[in-house]
Coordinates of C-alpha atoms in Angstrom, one line a residue:
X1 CA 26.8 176.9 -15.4
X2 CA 25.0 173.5 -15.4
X3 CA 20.8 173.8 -15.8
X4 CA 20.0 173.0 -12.6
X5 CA 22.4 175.6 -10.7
X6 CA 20.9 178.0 -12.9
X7 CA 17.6 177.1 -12.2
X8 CA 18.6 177.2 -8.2
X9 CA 19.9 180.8 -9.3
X10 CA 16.5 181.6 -10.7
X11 CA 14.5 180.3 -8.0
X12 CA 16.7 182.4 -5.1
X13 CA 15.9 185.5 -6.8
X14 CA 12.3 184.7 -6.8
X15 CA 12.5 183.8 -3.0
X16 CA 14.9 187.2 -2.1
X17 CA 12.2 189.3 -4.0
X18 CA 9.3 187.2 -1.9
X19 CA 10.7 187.7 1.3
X20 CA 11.5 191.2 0.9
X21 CA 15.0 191.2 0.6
X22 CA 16.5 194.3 -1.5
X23 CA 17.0 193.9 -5.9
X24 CA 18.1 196.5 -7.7
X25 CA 15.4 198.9 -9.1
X26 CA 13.2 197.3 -6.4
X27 CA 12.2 200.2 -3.2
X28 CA 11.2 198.3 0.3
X29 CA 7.6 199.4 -0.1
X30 CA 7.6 197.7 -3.0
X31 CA 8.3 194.7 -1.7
X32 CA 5.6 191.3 -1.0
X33 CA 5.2 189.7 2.1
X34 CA 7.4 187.1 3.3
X35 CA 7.4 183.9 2.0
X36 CA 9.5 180.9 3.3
X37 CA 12.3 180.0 0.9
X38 CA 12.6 176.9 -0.9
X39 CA 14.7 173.8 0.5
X40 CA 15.5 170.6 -0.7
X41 CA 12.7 167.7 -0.1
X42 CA 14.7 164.7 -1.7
X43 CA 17.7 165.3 0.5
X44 CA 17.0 161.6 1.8
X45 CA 15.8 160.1 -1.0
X46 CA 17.5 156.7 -2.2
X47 CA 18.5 155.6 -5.6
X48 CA 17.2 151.8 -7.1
X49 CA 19.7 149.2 -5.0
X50 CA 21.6 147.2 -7.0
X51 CA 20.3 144.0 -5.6
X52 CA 16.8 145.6 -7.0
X53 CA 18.4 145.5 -11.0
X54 CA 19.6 141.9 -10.1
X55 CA 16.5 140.4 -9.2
X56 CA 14.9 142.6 -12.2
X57 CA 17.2 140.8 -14.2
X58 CA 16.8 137.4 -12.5
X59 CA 12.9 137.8 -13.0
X60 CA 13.6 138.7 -16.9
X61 CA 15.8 135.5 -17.8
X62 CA 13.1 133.3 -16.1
X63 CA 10.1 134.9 -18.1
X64 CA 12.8 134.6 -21.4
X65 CA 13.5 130.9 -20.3
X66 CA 9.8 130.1 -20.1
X67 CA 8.8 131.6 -23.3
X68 CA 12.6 130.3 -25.3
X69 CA 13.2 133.9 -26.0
X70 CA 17.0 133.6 -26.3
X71 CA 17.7 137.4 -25.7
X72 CA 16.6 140.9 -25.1
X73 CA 18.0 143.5 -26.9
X74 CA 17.4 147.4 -25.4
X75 CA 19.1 150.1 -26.6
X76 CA 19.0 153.4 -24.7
X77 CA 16.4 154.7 -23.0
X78 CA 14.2 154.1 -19.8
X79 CA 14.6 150.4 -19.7
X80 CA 18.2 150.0 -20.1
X81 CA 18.4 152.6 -17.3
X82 CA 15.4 150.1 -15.3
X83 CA 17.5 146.8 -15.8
X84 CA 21.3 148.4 -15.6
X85 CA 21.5 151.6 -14.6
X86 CA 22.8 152.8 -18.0
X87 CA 21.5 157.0 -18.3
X88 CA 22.3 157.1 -22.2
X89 CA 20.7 158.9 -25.1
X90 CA 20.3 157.7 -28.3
X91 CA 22.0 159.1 -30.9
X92 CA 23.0 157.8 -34.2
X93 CA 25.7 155.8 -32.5
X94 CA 24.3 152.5 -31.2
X95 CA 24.5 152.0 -27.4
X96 CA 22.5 148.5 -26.4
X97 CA 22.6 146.1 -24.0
X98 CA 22.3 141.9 -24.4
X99 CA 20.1 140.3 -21.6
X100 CA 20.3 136.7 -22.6
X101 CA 18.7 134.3 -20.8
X102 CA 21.1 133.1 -19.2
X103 CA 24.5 134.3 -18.1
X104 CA 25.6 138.2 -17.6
X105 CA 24.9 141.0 -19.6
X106 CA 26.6 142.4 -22.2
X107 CA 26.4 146.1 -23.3
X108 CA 28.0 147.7 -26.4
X109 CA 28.9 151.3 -26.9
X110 CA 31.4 153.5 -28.9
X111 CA 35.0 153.4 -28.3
X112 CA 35.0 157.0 -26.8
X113 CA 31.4 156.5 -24.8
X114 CA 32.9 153.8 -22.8
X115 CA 34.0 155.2 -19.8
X116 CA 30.7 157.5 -19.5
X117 CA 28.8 154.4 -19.5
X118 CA 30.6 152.2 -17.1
X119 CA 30.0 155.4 -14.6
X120 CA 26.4 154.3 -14.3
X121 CA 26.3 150.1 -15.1
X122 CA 25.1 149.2 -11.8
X123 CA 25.4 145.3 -12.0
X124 CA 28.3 143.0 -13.5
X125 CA 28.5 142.7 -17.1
X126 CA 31.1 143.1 -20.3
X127 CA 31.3 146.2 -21.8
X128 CA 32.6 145.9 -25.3
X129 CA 33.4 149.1 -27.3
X130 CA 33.4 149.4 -30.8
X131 CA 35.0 152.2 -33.2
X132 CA 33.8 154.4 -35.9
X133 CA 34.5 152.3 -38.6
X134 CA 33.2 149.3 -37.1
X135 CA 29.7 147.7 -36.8
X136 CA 27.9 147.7 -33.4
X137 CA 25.8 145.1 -34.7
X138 CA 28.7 142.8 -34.7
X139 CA 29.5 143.3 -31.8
X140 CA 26.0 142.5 -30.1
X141 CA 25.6 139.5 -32.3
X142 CA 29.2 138.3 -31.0
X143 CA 27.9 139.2 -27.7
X144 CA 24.4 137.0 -28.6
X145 CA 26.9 133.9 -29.5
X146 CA 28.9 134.0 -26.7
X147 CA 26.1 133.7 -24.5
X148 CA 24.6 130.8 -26.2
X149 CA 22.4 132.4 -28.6
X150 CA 23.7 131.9 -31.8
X151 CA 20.3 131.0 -33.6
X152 CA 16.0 131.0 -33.3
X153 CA 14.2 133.9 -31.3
X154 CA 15.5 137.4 -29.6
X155 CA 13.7 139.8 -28.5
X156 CA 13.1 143.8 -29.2
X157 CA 11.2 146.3 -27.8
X158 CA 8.7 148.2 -30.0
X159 CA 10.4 151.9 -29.2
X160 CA 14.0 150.5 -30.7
X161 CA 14.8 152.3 -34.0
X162 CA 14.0 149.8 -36.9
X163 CA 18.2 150.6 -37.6
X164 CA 18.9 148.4 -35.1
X165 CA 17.1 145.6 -35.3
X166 CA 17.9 145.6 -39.1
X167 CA 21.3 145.7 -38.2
X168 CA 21.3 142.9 -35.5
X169 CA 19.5 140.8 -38.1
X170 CA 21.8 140.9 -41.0
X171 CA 25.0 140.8 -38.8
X172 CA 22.9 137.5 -37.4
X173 CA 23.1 136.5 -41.4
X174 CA 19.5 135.2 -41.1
X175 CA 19.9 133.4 -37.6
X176 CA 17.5 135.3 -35.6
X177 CA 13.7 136.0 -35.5
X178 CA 13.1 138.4 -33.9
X179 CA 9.8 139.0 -31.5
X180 CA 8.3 142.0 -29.7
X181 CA 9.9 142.2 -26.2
X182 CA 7.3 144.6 -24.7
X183 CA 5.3 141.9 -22.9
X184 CA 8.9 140.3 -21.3
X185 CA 9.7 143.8 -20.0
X186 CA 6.1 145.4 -19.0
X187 CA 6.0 141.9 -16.9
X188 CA 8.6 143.2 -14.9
X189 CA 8.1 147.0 -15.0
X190 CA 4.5 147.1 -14.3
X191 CA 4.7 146.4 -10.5
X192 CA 6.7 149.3 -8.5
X193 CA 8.7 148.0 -5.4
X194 CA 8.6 149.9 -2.1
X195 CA 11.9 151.6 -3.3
X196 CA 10.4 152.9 -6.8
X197 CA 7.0 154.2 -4.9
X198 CA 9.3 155.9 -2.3
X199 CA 11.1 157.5 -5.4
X200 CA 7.5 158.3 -7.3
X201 CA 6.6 160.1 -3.6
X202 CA 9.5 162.3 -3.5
X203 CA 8.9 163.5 -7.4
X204 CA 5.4 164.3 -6.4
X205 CA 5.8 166.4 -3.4
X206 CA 8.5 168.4 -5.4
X207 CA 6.1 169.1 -7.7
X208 CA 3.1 170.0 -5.5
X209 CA 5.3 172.1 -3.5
X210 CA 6.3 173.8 -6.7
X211 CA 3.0 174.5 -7.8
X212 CA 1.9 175.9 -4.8
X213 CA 5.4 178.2 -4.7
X214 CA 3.9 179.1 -8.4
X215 CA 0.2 179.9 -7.6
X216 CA 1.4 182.3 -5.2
X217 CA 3.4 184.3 -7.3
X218 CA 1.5 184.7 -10.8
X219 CA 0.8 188.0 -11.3
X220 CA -0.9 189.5 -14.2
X221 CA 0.4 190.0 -17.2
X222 CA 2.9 186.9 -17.1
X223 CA 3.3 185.3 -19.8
X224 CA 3.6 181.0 -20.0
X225 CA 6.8 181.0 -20.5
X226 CA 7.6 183.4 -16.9
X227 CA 5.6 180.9 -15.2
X228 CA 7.3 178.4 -16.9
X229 CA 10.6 178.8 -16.0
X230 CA 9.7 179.8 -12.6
X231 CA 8.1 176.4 -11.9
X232 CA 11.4 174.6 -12.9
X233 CA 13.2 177.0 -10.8
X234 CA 11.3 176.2 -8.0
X235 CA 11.6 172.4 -8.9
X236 CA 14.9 172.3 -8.9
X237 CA 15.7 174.5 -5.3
X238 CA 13.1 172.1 -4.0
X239 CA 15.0 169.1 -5.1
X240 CA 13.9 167.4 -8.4
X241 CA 15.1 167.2 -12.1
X242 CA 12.7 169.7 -13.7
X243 CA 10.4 167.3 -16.3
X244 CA 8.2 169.7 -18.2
X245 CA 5.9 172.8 -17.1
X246 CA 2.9 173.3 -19.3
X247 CA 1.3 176.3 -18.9
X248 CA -2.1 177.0 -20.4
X249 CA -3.6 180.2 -19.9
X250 CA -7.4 181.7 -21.0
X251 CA -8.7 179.8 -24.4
X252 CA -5.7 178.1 -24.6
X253 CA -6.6 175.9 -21.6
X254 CA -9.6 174.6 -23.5
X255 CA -7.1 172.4 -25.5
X256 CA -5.3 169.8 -23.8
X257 CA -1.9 170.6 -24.8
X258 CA -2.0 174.2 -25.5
X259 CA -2.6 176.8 -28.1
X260 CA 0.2 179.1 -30.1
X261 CA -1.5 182.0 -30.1
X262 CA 0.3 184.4 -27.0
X263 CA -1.8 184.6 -24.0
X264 CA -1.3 186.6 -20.7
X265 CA -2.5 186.3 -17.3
X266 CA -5.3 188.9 -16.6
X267 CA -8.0 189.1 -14.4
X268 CA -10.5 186.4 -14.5
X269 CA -8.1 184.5 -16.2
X270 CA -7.9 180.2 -16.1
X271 CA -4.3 179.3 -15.4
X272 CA -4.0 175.7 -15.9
X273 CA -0.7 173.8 -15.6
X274 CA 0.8 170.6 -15.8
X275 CA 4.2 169.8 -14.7
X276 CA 6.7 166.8 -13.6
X277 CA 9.6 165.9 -13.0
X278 CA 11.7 163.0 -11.9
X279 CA 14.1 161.7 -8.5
X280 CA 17.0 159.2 -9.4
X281 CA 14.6 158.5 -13.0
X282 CA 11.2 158.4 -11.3
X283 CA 8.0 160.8 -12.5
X284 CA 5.6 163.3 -11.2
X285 CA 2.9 164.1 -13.1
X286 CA 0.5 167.3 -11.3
X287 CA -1.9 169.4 -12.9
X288 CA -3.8 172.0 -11.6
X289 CA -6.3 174.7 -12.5
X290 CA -7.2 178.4 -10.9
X291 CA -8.5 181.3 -11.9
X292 CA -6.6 184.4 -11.7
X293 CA -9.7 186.8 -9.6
X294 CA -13.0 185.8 -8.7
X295 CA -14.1 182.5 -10.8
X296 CA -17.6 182.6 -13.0
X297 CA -20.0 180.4 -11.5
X298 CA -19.8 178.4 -14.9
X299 CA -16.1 177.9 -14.0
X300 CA -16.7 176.5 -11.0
X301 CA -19.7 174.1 -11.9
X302 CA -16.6 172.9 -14.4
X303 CA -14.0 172.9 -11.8
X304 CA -16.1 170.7 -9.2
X305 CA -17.1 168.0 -11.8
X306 CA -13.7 167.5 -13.1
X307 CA -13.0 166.7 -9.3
X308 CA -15.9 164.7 -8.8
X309 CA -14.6 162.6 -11.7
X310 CA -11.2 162.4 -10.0
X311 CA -13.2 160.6 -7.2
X312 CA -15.1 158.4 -9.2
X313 CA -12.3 157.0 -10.2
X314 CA -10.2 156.8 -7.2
X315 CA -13.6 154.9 -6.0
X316 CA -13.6 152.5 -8.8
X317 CA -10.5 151.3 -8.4
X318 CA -10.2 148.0 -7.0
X319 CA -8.0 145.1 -7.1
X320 CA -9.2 142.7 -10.1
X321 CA -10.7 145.9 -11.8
X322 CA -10.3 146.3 -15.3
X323 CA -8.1 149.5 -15.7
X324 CA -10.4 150.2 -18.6
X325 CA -13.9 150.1 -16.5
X326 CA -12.2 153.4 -14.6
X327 CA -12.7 155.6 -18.0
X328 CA -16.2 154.1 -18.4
X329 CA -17.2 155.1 -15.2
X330 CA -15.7 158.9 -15.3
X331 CA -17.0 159.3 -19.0
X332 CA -20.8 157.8 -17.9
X333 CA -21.0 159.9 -15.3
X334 CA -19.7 163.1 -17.5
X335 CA -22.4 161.7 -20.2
X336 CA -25.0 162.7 -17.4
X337 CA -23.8 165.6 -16.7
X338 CA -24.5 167.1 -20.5
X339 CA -20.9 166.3 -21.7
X340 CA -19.7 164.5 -24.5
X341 CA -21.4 161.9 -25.2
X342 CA -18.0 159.6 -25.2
X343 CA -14.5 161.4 -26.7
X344 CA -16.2 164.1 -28.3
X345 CA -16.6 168.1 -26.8
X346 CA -16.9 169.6 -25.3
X347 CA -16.2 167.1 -22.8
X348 CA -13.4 164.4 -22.3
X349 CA -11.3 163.9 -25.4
X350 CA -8.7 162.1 -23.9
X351 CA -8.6 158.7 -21.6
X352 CA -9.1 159.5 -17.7
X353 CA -5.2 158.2 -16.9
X354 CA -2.5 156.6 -17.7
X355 CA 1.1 154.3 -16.2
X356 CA 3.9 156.1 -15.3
X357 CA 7.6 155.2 -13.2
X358 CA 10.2 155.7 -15.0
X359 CA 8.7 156.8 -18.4
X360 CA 5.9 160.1 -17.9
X361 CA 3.6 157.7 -20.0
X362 CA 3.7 154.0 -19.6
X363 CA 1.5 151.0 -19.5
X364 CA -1.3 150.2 -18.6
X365 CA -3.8 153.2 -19.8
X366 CA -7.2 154.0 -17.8
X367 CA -9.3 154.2 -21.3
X368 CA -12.0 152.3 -22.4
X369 CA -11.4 148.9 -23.6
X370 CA -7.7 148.3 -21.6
X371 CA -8.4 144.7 -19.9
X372 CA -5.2 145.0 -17.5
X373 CA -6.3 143.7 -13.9
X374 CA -5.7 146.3 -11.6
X375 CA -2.6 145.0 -9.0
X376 CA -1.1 146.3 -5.9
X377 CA 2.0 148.3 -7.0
X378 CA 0.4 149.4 -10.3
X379 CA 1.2 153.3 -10.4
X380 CA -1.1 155.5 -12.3
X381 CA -2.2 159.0 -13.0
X382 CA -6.0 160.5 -12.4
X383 CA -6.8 163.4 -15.0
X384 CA -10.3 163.8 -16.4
X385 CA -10.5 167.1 -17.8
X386 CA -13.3 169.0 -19.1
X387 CA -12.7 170.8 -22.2
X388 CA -14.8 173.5 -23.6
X389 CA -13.3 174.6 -27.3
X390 CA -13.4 178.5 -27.4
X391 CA -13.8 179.0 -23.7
X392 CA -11.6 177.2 -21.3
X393 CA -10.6 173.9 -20.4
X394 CA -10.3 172.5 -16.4
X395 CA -7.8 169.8 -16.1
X396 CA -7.4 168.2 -12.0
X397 CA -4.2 165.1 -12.3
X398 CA -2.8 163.3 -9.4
X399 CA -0.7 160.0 -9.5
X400 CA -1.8 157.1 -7.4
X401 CA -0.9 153.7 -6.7
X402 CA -2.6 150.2 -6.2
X403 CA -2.8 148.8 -2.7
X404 CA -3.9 145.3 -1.4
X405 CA -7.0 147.5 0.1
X406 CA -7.6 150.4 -2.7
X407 CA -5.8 153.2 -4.4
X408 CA -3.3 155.3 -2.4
X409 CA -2.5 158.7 -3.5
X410 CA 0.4 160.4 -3.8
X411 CA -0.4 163.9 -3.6
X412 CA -3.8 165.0 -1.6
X413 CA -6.6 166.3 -4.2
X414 CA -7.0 169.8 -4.8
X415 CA -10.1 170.7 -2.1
X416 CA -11.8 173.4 -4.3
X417 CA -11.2 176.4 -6.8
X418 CA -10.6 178.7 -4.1
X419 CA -8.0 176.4 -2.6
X420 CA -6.5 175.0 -5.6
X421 CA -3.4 173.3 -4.6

């Protein structure tokens, strides 16, 4: 059974139990109130055109041309999939693609991979294959000299494995220098298209929706992991790729990433989560906070700032901004407030936001000293959490995007610890 018809499976029993419907073991008195079931929400939603990938690739010789970069060399991952189409893991066996800077693309793969990755090359280029006992790297320096580029600089992002680009050089027998590639492809990346936002929409209101199917079924004594898996559950009947479902529960929501030590929900407990996942490659990123009962007053002064800082920064960002004067603003008006000063807690330890598309985490970052000009299209997340070591932590995240006029939300804030979703 593939994961997400098991996941679909999952979430159906969750909904027959919620709208009453018969399980075994279960009586009738036993059962909840009725709750709608979950339905698809991305039924409509459109993968990345493949005049989209030309022009991205159009827009990438041009920058090379300008800067006599002869090449770009990605191996798998997010930006192979941004320029090509190509879904591919990486594995020991080398599977990279030649943008030169001028002329068609050139990707090279195993022997026995190259039908699986012809499935998803969405523009025109050569696919060359090479066997077990040859070298990859010959085969993308042949690729390099048959597009013109037999000698001076190419270019490599700073994720590709160091295997690589040591293999690409001594295949090259000295010919190449090779630069960082990360400011050729964030140039392209870092402005979503109407088709990408669209994407970036749909991935969010899976996720909301989720989280709201969540908060009203947590009972106590679940564990993270229940609530885990029946947040991708729900993800998955409601349309998405299920990304990741943290689940932080009592003192373990005081650190930002969780504790190991077991934890339940109880009465009076904080439940904070954080979960994403993706449409045709594009993120989510949601995280919201509730308390299981009746919250301490304490835990809602806590709640209340963390979404006053969500504001500020909404509020701060403007066209021409520095992405890095949002974080100054958050953490100065935290600094009032009696926490931190700066990274330290209790308080703020991490930066107020950060890029996301196709990768969770992407350029720019909203932390202090990130010079990036805000720009319309720019997509980024708003989380400043409040974290209080031995106690509990709040964490409030939404993902936004730049407009001509301001920021434009994805998701609607949460409207208050009572009404968390």
């Amino acid at each position: 059974m593939r994961r997400r018809d098991f996941l679909t499976a999952a979430v159906a029993a969750t909904s027959a139990a919620s709208t009453g419907l018969l399980l075994p073991g279960r009586s009738a008195q036993a059962a909840p109130a009725a709750r709608p079931a979950l339905t698809s929400l991305t039924v409509g939603a459109k993968p990345i055109p493949v005049e989209e990938r030309v022009a991205r690739i159009a827009k990438l010789q041009r920058l090379m041309v300008d800067q006599k970069v002869g090449a770009l060399i990605l191996e798998s991952g997010s930006s192979l999939d941004y320029f090509t189409g190509i879904q591919w893991h990486r594995s020991e066996r080398t599977t990279a693609a030649v943008i030169p800077a001028r002329g068609d693309i050139v990707v090279v793969t195993p022997a026995f991979e190259e039908p699986s990755i012809r499935e998803t090359l969405a523009v025109s280029g050569d696919v060359r294959a090479w066997n077990e006992h040859e070298s990859p790297f010959a085969r993308l320096v042949g690729a390099l000299v048959d597009r013109g580029v037999s000698s001076g600089p190419i270019a490599f992002e700073s994720t590709t494995r160091i295997f690589i680009v040591d293999g690409v050089r001594e295949a090259g027998a000295g010919a190449y220098r090779v630069v960082s590639g990360d400011a050729l492809v964030k140039a392209v990346r870092l402005i979503k298209s109407p088709a990408e936002l669209a994407l970036m929409k749909a991935a969010n209101d899976v996720t909301l929706a989720a989280l709201r199917h969540v908060h009203g079924n947590v009972r106590p004594g679940m564990r993270p992991e229940e609530i885990g898996a029946m947040t991708d559950a729900a993800t998955a009947a409601l349309g998405g790729e299920p990304g990741f479902a943290l689940v932080l529960l009592n003192e373990a929501s005081a650190y930002p990433h969780g504790s190991k030590k077991p934890q339940t929900v109880r009465e009076g407990s904080v439940i904070l989560m954080d979960v994403g996942c993706s449409v045709h490659g594009y993120q989510s990123d949601i995280s919201r906070t509730w308390v299981m009962g009746q919250p301490t007053a304490k835990q809602r002064k806590v709640w209340d700032t963390v979404k006053r800082g969500q504001e500020l920064a909404l509020e701060t960002a403007r066209p021409g901004t520095p992405v890095g004067a949002i974080d100054d603003v958050v953490r100065a008006y935290y600094e009032k407030e009696g926490w931190g000063p700066g990274y330290r807690l209790p308080g703020l330890p991490h930066r107020t936001g950060h890029g996301i598309g196709l990768d969770g985490h992407e350029p720019p970052y909203l932390v202090h000293g990130d010079a990036t000009l805000l720009a319309p299209g720019m997509c980024f997340s708003d989380e400043p959490g409040l974290y209080i070591p031995g106690e509990f932590g709040i964490r409030l995240e939404d993902c936004w995007h730049m407009t001509e006029t301001g920021p434009k939300l994805f998701t609607e804030l949460a409207r208050s610890i009572d009404d968390p979703i």
